[in-house]
Tab-separated table of C-alpha atoms in Angstrom:
chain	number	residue	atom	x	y	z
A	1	UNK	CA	-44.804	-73.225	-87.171
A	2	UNK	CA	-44.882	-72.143	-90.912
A	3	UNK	CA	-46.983	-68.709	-90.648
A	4	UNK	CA	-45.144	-66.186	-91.945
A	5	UNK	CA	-41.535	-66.036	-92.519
A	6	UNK	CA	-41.008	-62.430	-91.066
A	7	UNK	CA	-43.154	-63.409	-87.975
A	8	UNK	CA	-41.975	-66.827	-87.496
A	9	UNK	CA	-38.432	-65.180	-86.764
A	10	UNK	CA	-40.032	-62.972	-84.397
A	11	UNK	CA	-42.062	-65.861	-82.622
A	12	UNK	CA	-38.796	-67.942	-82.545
A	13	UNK	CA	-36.351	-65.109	-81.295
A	14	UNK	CA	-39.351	-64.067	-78.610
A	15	UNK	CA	-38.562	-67.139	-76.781
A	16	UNK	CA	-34.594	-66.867	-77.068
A	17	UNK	CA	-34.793	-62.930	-75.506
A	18	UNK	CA	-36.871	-64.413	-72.537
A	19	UNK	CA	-34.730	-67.441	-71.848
A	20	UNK	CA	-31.254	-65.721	-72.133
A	21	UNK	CA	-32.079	-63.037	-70.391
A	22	UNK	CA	-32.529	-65.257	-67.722
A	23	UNK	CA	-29.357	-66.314	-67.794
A	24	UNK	CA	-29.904	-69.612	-69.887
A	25	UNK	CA	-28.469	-71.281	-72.497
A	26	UNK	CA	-31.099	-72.493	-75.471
A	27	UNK	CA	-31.346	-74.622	-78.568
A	28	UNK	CA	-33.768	-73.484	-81.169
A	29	UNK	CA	-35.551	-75.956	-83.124
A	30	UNK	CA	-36.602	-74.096	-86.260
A	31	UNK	CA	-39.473	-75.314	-89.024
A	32	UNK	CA	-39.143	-77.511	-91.098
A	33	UNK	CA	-42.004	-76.245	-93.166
A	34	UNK	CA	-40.292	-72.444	-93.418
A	35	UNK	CA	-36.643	-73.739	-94.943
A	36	UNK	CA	-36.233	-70.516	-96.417
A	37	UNK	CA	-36.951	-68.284	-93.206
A	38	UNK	CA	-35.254	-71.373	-90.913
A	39	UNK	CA	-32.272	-71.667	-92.737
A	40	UNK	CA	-31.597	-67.598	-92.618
A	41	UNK	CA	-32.508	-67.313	-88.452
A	42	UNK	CA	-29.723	-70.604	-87.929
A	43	UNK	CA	-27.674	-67.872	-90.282
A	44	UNK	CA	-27.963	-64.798	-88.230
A	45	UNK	CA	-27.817	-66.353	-85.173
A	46	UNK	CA	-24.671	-67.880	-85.473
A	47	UNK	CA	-23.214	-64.463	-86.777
A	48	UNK	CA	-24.518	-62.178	-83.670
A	49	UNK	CA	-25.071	-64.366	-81.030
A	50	UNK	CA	-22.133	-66.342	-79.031
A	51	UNK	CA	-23.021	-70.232	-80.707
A	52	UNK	CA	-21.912	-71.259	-76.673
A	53	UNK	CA	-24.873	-70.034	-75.776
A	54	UNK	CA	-27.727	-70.334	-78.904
A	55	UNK	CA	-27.781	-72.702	-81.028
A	56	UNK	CA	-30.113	-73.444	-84.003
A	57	UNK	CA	-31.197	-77.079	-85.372
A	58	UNK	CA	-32.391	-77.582	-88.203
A	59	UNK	CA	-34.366	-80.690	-90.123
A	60	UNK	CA	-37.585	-82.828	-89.380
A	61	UNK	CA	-38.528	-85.788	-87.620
A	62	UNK	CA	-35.374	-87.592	-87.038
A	63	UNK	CA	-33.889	-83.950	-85.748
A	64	UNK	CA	-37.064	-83.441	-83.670
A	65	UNK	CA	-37.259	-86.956	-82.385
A	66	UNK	CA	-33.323	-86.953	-80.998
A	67	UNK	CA	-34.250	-83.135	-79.670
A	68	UNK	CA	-36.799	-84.427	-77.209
A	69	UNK	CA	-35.057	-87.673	-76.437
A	70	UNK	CA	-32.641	-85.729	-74.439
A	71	UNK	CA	-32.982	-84.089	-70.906
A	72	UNK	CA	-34.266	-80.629	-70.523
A	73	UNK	CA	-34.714	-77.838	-67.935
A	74	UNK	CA	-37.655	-76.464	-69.868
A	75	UNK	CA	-39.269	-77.069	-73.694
A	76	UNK	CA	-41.245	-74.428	-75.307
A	77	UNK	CA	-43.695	-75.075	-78.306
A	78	UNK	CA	-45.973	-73.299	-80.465
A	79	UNK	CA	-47.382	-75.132	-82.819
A	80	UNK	CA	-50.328	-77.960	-83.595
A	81	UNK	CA	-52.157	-79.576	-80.506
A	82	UNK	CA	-51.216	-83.274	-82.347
A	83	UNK	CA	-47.526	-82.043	-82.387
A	84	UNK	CA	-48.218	-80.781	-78.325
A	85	UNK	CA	-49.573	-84.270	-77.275
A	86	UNK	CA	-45.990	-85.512	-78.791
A	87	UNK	CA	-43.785	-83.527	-76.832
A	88	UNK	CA	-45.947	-83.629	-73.884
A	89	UNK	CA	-45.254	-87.173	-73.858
A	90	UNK	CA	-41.198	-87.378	-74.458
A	91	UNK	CA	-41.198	-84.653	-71.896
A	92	UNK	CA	-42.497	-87.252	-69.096
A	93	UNK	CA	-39.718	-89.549	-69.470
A	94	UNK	CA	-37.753	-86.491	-67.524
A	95	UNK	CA	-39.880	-84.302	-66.283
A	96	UNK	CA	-39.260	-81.459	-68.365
A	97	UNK	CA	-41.300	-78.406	-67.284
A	98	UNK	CA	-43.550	-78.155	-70.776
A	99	UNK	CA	-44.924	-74.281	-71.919
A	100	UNK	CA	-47.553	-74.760	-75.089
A	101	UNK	CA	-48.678	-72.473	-77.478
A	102	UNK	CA	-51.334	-74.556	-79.274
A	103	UNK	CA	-53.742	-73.701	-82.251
A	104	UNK	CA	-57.255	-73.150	-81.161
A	105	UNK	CA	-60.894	-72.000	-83.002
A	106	UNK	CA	-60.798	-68.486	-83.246
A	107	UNK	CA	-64.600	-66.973	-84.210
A	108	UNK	CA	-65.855	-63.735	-84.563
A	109	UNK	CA	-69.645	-63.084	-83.746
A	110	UNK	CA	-71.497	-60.866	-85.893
A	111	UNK	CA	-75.421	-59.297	-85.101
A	112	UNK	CA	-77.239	-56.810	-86.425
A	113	UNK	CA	-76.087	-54.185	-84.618
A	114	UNK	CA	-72.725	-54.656	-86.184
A	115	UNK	CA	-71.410	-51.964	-88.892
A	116	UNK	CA	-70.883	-54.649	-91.382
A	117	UNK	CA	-68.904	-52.856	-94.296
A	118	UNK	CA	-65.967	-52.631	-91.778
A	119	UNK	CA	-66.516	-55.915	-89.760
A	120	UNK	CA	-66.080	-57.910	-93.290
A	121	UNK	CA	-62.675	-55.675	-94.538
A	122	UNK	CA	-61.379	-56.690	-91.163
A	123	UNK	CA	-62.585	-60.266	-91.573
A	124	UNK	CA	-61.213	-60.287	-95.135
A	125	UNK	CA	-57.836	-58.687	-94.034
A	126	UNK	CA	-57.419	-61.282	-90.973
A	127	UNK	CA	-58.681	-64.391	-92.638
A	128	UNK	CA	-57.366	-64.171	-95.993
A	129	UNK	CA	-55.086	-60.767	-96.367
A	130	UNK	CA	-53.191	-62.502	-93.948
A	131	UNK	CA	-51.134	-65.269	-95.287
A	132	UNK	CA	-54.643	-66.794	-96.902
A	133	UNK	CA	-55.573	-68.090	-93.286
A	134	UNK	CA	-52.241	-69.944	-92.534
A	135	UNK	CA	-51.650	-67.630	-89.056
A	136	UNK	CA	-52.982	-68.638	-85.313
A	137	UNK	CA	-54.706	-65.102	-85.394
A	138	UNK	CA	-57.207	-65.758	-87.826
A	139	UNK	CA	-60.986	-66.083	-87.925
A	140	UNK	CA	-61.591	-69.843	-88.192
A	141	UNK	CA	-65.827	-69.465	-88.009
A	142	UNK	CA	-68.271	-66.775	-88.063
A	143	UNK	CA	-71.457	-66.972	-85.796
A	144	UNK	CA	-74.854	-65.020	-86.715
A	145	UNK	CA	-78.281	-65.197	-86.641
A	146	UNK	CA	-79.913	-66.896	-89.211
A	147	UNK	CA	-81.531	-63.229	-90.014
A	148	UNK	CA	-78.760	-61.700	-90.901
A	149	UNK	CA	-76.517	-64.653	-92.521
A	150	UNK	CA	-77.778	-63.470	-96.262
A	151	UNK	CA	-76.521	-59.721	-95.701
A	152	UNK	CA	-73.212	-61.071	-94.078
A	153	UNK	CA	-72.458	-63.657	-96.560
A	154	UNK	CA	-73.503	-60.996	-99.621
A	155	UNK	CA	-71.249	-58.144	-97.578
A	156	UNK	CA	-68.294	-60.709	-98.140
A	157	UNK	CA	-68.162	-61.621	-101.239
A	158	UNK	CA	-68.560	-57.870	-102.449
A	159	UNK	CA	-65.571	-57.054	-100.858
A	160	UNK	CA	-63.828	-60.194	-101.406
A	161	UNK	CA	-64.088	-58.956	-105.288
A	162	UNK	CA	-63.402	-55.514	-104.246
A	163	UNK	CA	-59.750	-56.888	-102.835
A	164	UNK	CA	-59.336	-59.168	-104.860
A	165	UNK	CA	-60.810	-59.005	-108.079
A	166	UNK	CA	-63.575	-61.996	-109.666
A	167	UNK	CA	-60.936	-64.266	-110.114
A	168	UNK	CA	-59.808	-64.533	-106.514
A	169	UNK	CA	-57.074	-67.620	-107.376
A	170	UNK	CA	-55.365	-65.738	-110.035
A	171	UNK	CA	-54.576	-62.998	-107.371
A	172	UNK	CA	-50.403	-62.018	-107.129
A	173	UNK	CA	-52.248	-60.991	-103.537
A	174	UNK	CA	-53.218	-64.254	-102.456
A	175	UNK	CA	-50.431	-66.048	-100.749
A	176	UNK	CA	-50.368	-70.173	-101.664
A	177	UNK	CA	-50.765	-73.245	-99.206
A	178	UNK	CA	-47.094	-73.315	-97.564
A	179	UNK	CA	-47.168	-77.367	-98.773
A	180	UNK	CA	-48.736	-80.584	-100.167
A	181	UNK	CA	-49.293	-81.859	-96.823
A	182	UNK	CA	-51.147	-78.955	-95.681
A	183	UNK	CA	-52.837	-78.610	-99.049
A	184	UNK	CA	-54.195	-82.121	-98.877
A	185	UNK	CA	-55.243	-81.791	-95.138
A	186	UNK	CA	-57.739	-78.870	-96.340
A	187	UNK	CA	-58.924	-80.754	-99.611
A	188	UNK	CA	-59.786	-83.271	-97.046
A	189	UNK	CA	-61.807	-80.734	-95.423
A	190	UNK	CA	-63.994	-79.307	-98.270
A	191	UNK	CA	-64.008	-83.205	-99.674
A	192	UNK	CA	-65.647	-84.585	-96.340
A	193	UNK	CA	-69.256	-85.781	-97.899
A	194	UNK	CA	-71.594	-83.519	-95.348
A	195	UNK	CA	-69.435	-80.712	-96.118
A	196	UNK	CA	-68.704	-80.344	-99.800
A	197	UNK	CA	-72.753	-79.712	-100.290
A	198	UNK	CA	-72.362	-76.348	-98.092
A	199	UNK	CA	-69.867	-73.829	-100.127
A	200	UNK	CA	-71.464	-71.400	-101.247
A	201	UNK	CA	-68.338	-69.310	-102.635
A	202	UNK	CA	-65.090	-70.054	-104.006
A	203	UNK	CA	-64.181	-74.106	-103.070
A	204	UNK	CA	-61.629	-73.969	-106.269
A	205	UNK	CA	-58.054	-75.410	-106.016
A	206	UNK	CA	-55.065	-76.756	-107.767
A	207	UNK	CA	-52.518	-78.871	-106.431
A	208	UNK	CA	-49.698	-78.164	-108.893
A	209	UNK	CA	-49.570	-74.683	-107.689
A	210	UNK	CA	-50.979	-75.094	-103.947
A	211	UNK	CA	-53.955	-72.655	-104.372
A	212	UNK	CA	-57.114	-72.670	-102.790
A	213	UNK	CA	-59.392	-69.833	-103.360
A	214	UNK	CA	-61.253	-67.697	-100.416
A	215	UNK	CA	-63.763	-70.257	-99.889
A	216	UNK	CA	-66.933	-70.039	-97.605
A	217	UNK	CA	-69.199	-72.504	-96.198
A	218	UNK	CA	-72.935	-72.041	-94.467
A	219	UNK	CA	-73.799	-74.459	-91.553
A	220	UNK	CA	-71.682	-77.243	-91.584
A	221	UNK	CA	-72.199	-80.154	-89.486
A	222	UNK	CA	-70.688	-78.918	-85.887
A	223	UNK	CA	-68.679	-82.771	-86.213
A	224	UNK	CA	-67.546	-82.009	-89.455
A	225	UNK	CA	-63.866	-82.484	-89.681
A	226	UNK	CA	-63.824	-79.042	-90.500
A	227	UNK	CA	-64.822	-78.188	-87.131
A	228	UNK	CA	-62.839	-80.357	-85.038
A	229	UNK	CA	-59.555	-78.729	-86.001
A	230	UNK	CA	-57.865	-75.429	-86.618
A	231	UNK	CA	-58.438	-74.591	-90.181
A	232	UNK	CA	-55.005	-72.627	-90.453
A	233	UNK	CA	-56.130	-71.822	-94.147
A	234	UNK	CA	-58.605	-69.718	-96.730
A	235	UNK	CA	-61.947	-72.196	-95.555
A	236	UNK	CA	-63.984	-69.626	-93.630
A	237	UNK	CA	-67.403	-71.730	-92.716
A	238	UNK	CA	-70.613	-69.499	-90.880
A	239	UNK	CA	-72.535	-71.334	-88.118
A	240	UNK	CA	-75.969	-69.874	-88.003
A	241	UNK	CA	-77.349	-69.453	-84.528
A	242	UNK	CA	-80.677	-70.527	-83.415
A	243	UNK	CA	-82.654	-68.891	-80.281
A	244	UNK	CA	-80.854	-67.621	-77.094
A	245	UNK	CA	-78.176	-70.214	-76.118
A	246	UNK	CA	-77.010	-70.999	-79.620
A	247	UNK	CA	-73.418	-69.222	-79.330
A	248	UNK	CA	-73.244	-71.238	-75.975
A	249	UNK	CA	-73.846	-74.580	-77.565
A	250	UNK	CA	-70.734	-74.063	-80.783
A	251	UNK	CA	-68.435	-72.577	-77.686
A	252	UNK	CA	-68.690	-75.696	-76.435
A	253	UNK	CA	-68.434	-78.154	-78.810
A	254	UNK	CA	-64.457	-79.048	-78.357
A	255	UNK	CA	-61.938	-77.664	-75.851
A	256	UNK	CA	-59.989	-75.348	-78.372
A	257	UNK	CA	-63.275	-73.366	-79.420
A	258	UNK	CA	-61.838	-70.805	-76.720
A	259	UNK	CA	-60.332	-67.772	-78.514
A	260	UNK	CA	-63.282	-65.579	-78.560
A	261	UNK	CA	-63.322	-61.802	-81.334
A	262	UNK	CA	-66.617	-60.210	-80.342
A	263	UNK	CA	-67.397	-57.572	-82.817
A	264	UNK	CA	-70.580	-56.598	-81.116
A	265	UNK	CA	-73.311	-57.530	-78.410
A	266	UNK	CA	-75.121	-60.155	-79.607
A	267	UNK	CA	-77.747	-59.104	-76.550
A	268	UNK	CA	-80.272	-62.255	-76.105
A	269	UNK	CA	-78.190	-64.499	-78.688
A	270	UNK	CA	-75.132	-64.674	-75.875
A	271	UNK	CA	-75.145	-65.182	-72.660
A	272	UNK	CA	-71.955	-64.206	-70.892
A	273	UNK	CA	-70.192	-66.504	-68.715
């Protein structure tokens, strides 16, 4: 969990408050990717809260690995879903009671009937005012009609120059890829050969400085790799839909593609369900 440092803390101490107030006694294991925000929650912790009964662990693999080796009453993650499958599994060798907050495909369906000027400044503010796309809250897709797809994808790059000027990468306002890792993992995504054909804005990035620019794509393949995962970052691809059970037929094509942001009706284009 590397989203941001102020609301990583308040993720992590979310779950302390709940279990100690049930009388429990916890150990925190904090990210590994936030060192900055992990090493200062282990800090205050230890300062107001009695170390009997909180403790913090810090590290990576090996400290995660010995973590989950040991018998629990009850794990709590939030994280990835390949990170979920992982502790799922250690937890058998016990079973420990599991709780998972996974990453899912979060999409936001726009129509005509939609007032678009401030249905793209809240796309723009979710997606990439908001850590460039690196939160669980953000829009990973848009869905339209094929109609309206020009005056959406025009409507966003207006204001994408309105926030953040013509050189979007050069921005003090545009927050960087938290690592190499996750920096590579998204190349990956705009590299993948039926994808790299369909940006049609943005697509720039440098690795010595971790920055990818607001990037969108138009129809990509729906088993693009880009698809099949949380994006977690600035890639912000539109599916065009095509006659009445299009919407139906994306919501459907993996399990995760469950966290829904209607911004209008889309009257014939959805059927509710």
């Amino acid at each position: 969990m590397f989203k941001q440092p102020l609301t990583d803390l308040m993720l992590s101490i979310d779950a302390v408050i709940g279990a100690i107030s049930a009388g429990n006694t916890v150990v925190l294991k904090a990210s590994e990717l936030a060192p900055a925000s992990s090493s200062l929650l282990a800090k205050l912790l230890e300062q107001y809260l009695d170390p009997c009964a909180v403790r913090v662990v810090e590290g990576a693999v090996t400290e995660t690995t010995l973590l989950l080796e040991q018998k629990w009453n009850k794990i709590f993650y939030t994280g990835s879903s390949r990170i979920g499958r992982i502790i799922m599994t250690a937890a058998v060798k016990h079973l420990t009671p599991v709780s998972l907050e996974l990453g899912g495909k979060s999409h936001v369906v726009i129509d005509s009937d939609t007032n678009l000027d401030i249905t793209v400044r809240r796309i723009i503010s979710g997606k990439w005012g908001c850590n460039n796309g690196q939160v669980c809250i953000s829009p990973d897709y848009i869905l339209t009609t094929k109609e309206y797809a020009p005056k959406v994808i025009d409507a966003l790059k207006q204001e994408l120059e309105a926030f953040y000027g013509n050189k979007s990468r050069e921005s003090k306002d545009m927050s960087r890829i938290v690592n190499l890792n996750q920096f590579d993992r998204l190349s990956k995504m705009l590299e993948e050969k039926e994808v790299s054909d369909k940006i049609i804005y943005g697509g720039q990035k440098n690795r010595d400085n971790l920055n990818i620019s607001p990037t969108i794509l138009l129809d990509v393949p729906l088993d693009s790799l880009i698809m099949s995962e949380e994006i977690f970052g600035p890639l912000l691809p539109i599916l065009m839909m095509y006659g009445q059970d299009g919407a139906l037929v994306v919501h459907k094509v993996r399990h995760e593609l469950r966290h829904q942001t209607r911004i209008q009706g889309l009257h014939e284009s959805v059927k509710e369900h």
